[in-house]
Amino acid sequence: MNAGETERRPWIVGVSGASGTPYAAAVLRALLAAGESVDLVVSRASRLTLLDETGISFRDAHWQDDLREWLGRGADGKPGTFAVDVDAVRHWSAGDLAAGPSSGSYASKGMLIVPASTACVAGVALGLSKDLLQRAASVVLKERRKLVVAVRETPLNGQTLRHLVTLDDAGATVLPASPAFYAGATHIQDLVDFVAGRVLDAAGVGHTLYRRWEGELGGGSRTT
């Protein structure tokens, strides 16, 4: 690095196989809009979910084109809803355990797992590191960086609840993907953006994804 250069410190975004790829897309768009750098890890299982929910095949060899198409879609699946520049994104294959995020010496601000499946939650809680997503999360925890786990499953059994408590005890923020309605949602994108906004709130990243509560009843029902 040359003198005067700013060290790149990305947010690592892990996308696991749970339903909810629109949540990941909303978080990624908002991070890029906020001027943040992103390291992206898309698990093998999540590629099947993405194909099922959007019809998009996420391919390592063509990840920029596939990511651009994915992030351009709204939560209703309509193509071309958003214009997104993905130049600030670096993609790591989920099977690459020699990737940068697998080491604690790799500079990052932390990690957001959106959505997080129960299998992913278990793997991180138990320290299995079976792929780069789980390994990167373990590294973030041991380095005492921010880890936000947006678990997307219902109902939750006792085993998963115990895994979530383990993650909380280790310093992670457990954030169920639970949309709220007080912000005046009128479209599915509003509900998705609420969850994405809460993920970014937990990470300390500024955004304008939803209307915040201001202590006034009925505020969400007003048209703007």
XYZ file of C-alpha atoms in Angstrom:
224
model
C 0.000 0.000 0.000
C 1.310 3.423 -0.933
C 1.625 6.202 1.615
C -1.641 8.097 1.901
C -3.779 5.216 0.604
C -6.812 4.302 2.668
C -7.008 0.670 3.718
C -10.098 -1.036 2.365
C -12.233 -2.273 5.272
C -15.309 -3.991 3.876
C -18.406 -5.386 5.430
C -18.561 -9.129 4.804
C -22.052 -10.141 3.704
C -22.855 -13.841 3.917
C -25.955 -15.155 2.162
C -27.049 -18.586 3.423
C -29.695 -20.961 2.121
C -32.757 -19.706 3.991
C -35.650 -18.174 2.094
C -35.285 -14.396 2.001
C -32.894 -13.419 -0.790
C -34.707 -10.041 -1.144
C -33.445 -9.193 2.360
C -29.863 -9.789 1.244
C -30.384 -7.722 -1.888
C -31.777 -4.798 0.123
C -28.864 -4.897 2.576
C -26.322 -5.013 -0.242
C -27.932 -2.090 -2.084
C -28.044 0.002 1.087
C -24.408 -0.727 1.983
C -23.291 0.330 -1.485
C -25.499 3.437 -1.364
C -23.826 4.350 1.946
C -20.412 4.185 0.268
C -19.362 0.974 2.020
C -17.138 -1.698 0.501
C -18.547 -5.219 0.519
C -17.040 -8.698 0.508
C -19.726 -11.128 -0.640
C -19.971 -14.841 0.172
C -22.921 -16.702 -1.356
C -23.273 -20.243 -0.009
C -24.000 -23.235 -2.222
C -27.432 -23.679 -0.636
C -28.314 -20.012 -1.103
C -27.680 -20.287 -4.839
C -30.487 -22.843 -5.012
C -32.753 -20.501 -3.024
C -31.824 -17.563 -5.252
C -32.614 -19.604 -8.352
C -35.956 -20.647 -6.860
C -36.949 -17.153 -5.667
C -35.671 -15.095 -8.605
C -34.772 -17.419 -11.478
C -31.181 -16.135 -11.347
C -28.259 -18.567 -11.439
C -25.388 -17.112 -9.409
C -22.169 -18.228 -11.081
C -18.636 -17.630 -9.814
C -17.341 -16.967 -13.334
C -20.061 -14.387 -14.043
C -20.787 -13.129 -10.542
C -20.770 -9.413 -11.405
C -23.418 -9.796 -14.109
C -25.502 -12.099 -11.920
C -25.181 -9.823 -8.886
C -26.138 -6.763 -10.920
C -29.235 -8.544 -12.215
C -30.147 -9.750 -8.720
C -29.748 -6.373 -7.011
C -31.639 -4.665 -9.818
C -34.801 -6.567 -8.973
C -37.392 -5.419 -6.480
C -38.841 -7.696 -3.838
C -41.698 -8.425 -6.268
C -39.169 -9.847 -8.744
C -39.563 -7.088 -11.325
C -36.268 -6.617 -13.246
C -34.749 -3.169 -13.598
C -36.345 -1.741 -10.453
C -32.988 -0.499 -9.098
C -29.804 0.694 -10.779
C -26.815 -0.602 -8.818
C -23.065 -0.155 -9.244
C -21.294 -3.273 -7.945
C -17.720 -2.015 -8.367
C -17.255 -1.819 -4.577
C -18.085 -5.530 -4.188
C -15.495 -8.292 -3.963
C -16.780 -11.820 -4.355
C -15.307 -14.854 -2.629
C -16.357 -18.389 -3.493
C -17.963 -20.196 -0.542
C -15.574 -23.107 -1.027
C -12.435 -20.942 -0.887
C -11.177 -21.482 2.657
C -7.945 -19.671 1.766
C -9.873 -16.464 1.009
C -9.127 -13.211 2.796
C -12.074 -13.324 5.243
C -10.870 -16.693 6.572
C -8.062 -14.930 8.462
C -8.236 -12.608 11.433
C -5.513 -10.442 9.902
C -7.825 -9.591 6.996
C -9.240 -6.128 7.624
C -13.031 -5.958 7.846
C -15.630 -3.965 9.755
C -17.622 -7.076 10.574
C -20.101 -9.448 9.009
C -23.808 -9.523 8.223
C -25.432 -12.919 7.561
C -28.648 -12.200 5.650
C -30.634 -14.383 5.624
C -29.276 -16.898 8.115
C -30.621 -20.445 7.922
C -30.837 -22.649 11.001
C -28.077 -24.830 9.524
C -25.861 -21.747 9.190
C -26.713 -20.672 12.743
C -25.749 -24.115 14.041
C -22.502 -24.173 12.063
C -21.398 -20.780 13.358
C -22.485 -21.481 16.942
C -20.573 -24.771 16.964
C -17.546 -23.353 15.143
C -17.743 -25.931 12.329
C -16.272 -23.664 9.615
C -17.508 -26.056 6.936
C -17.376 -23.304 4.285
C -16.096 -19.742 3.949
C -19.319 -18.232 5.251
C -19.087 -20.101 8.544
C -15.331 -19.617 8.787
C -15.601 -15.859 8.202
C -18.270 -15.599 10.909
C -16.059 -17.492 13.361
C -13.184 -15.145 12.576
C -15.355 -12.080 13.125
C -16.419 -13.418 16.517
C -12.895 -14.239 17.675
C -11.673 -10.816 16.566
C -14.533 -9.166 18.495
C -15.947 -7.478 15.395
C -19.635 -6.937 14.706
C -21.604 -9.994 13.627
C -25.293 -9.613 12.789
C -27.232 -12.827 12.221
C -30.602 -12.252 10.513
C -32.164 -15.620 11.186
C -35.081 -16.475 8.886
C -37.043 -19.463 10.120
C -40.291 -20.180 11.940
C -41.076 -21.879 14.239
C -37.799 -22.252 16.083
C -37.058 -25.444 17.988
C -35.126 -25.665 21.245
C -31.867 -26.664 19.583
C -31.863 -23.611 17.314
C -32.813 -21.371 20.222
C -29.839 -22.694 22.180
C -27.565 -22.023 19.196
C -28.881 -18.458 19.003
C -28.203 -17.947 22.721
C -24.660 -19.230 22.119
C -24.189 -16.636 19.385
C -25.591 -13.902 21.624
C -23.225 -14.931 24.413
C -20.336 -14.771 21.935
C -21.168 -11.157 21.089
C -23.269 -11.522 17.945
C -26.496 -9.614 17.373
C -29.328 -12.074 16.726
C -31.842 -10.287 14.527
C -34.906 -12.281 13.428
C -36.163 -11.237 9.986
C -39.421 -9.857 11.407
C -41.010 -7.004 9.426
C -42.952 -4.345 11.325
C -45.984 -2.422 10.112
C -45.825 0.851 12.057
C -43.671 2.442 9.356
C -46.629 2.575 6.963
C -45.719 -0.250 4.607
C -47.772 -0.264 1.396
C -45.660 -2.671 -0.665
C -43.682 -5.862 -0.105
C -40.481 -3.857 -0.703
C -41.313 -1.702 2.332
C -41.433 -4.774 4.573
C -38.175 -6.103 3.130
C -36.517 -2.703 3.557
C -37.589 -2.542 7.201
C -35.716 -5.741 8.003
C -32.712 -4.642 5.950
C -32.749 -1.310 7.770
C -32.732 -2.998 11.169
C -29.734 -5.083 10.060
C -27.899 -1.893 9.125
C -28.954 -0.250 12.396
C -27.332 -3.125 14.271
C -24.182 -2.656 12.196
C -24.130 1.120 12.736
C -24.506 1.958 9.037
C -26.687 4.935 8.124
C -29.636 4.509 5.774
C -33.106 5.801 4.891
C -34.809 2.462 4.284
C -37.764 2.965 6.616
C -39.641 5.616 8.583
C -38.475 5.588 12.186
C -40.823 5.639 15.144
C -41.177 9.173 16.494
C -43.646 8.601 19.315
C -46.755 9.637 17.392
C -49.591 7.149 17.079
C -51.025 6.838 13.580
C -47.974 8.325 11.922
C -47.489 5.302 9.720
C -50.983 5.592 8.251
C -50.394 9.086 6.818
C -49.655 9.365 3.130
C -46.562 11.378 2.195
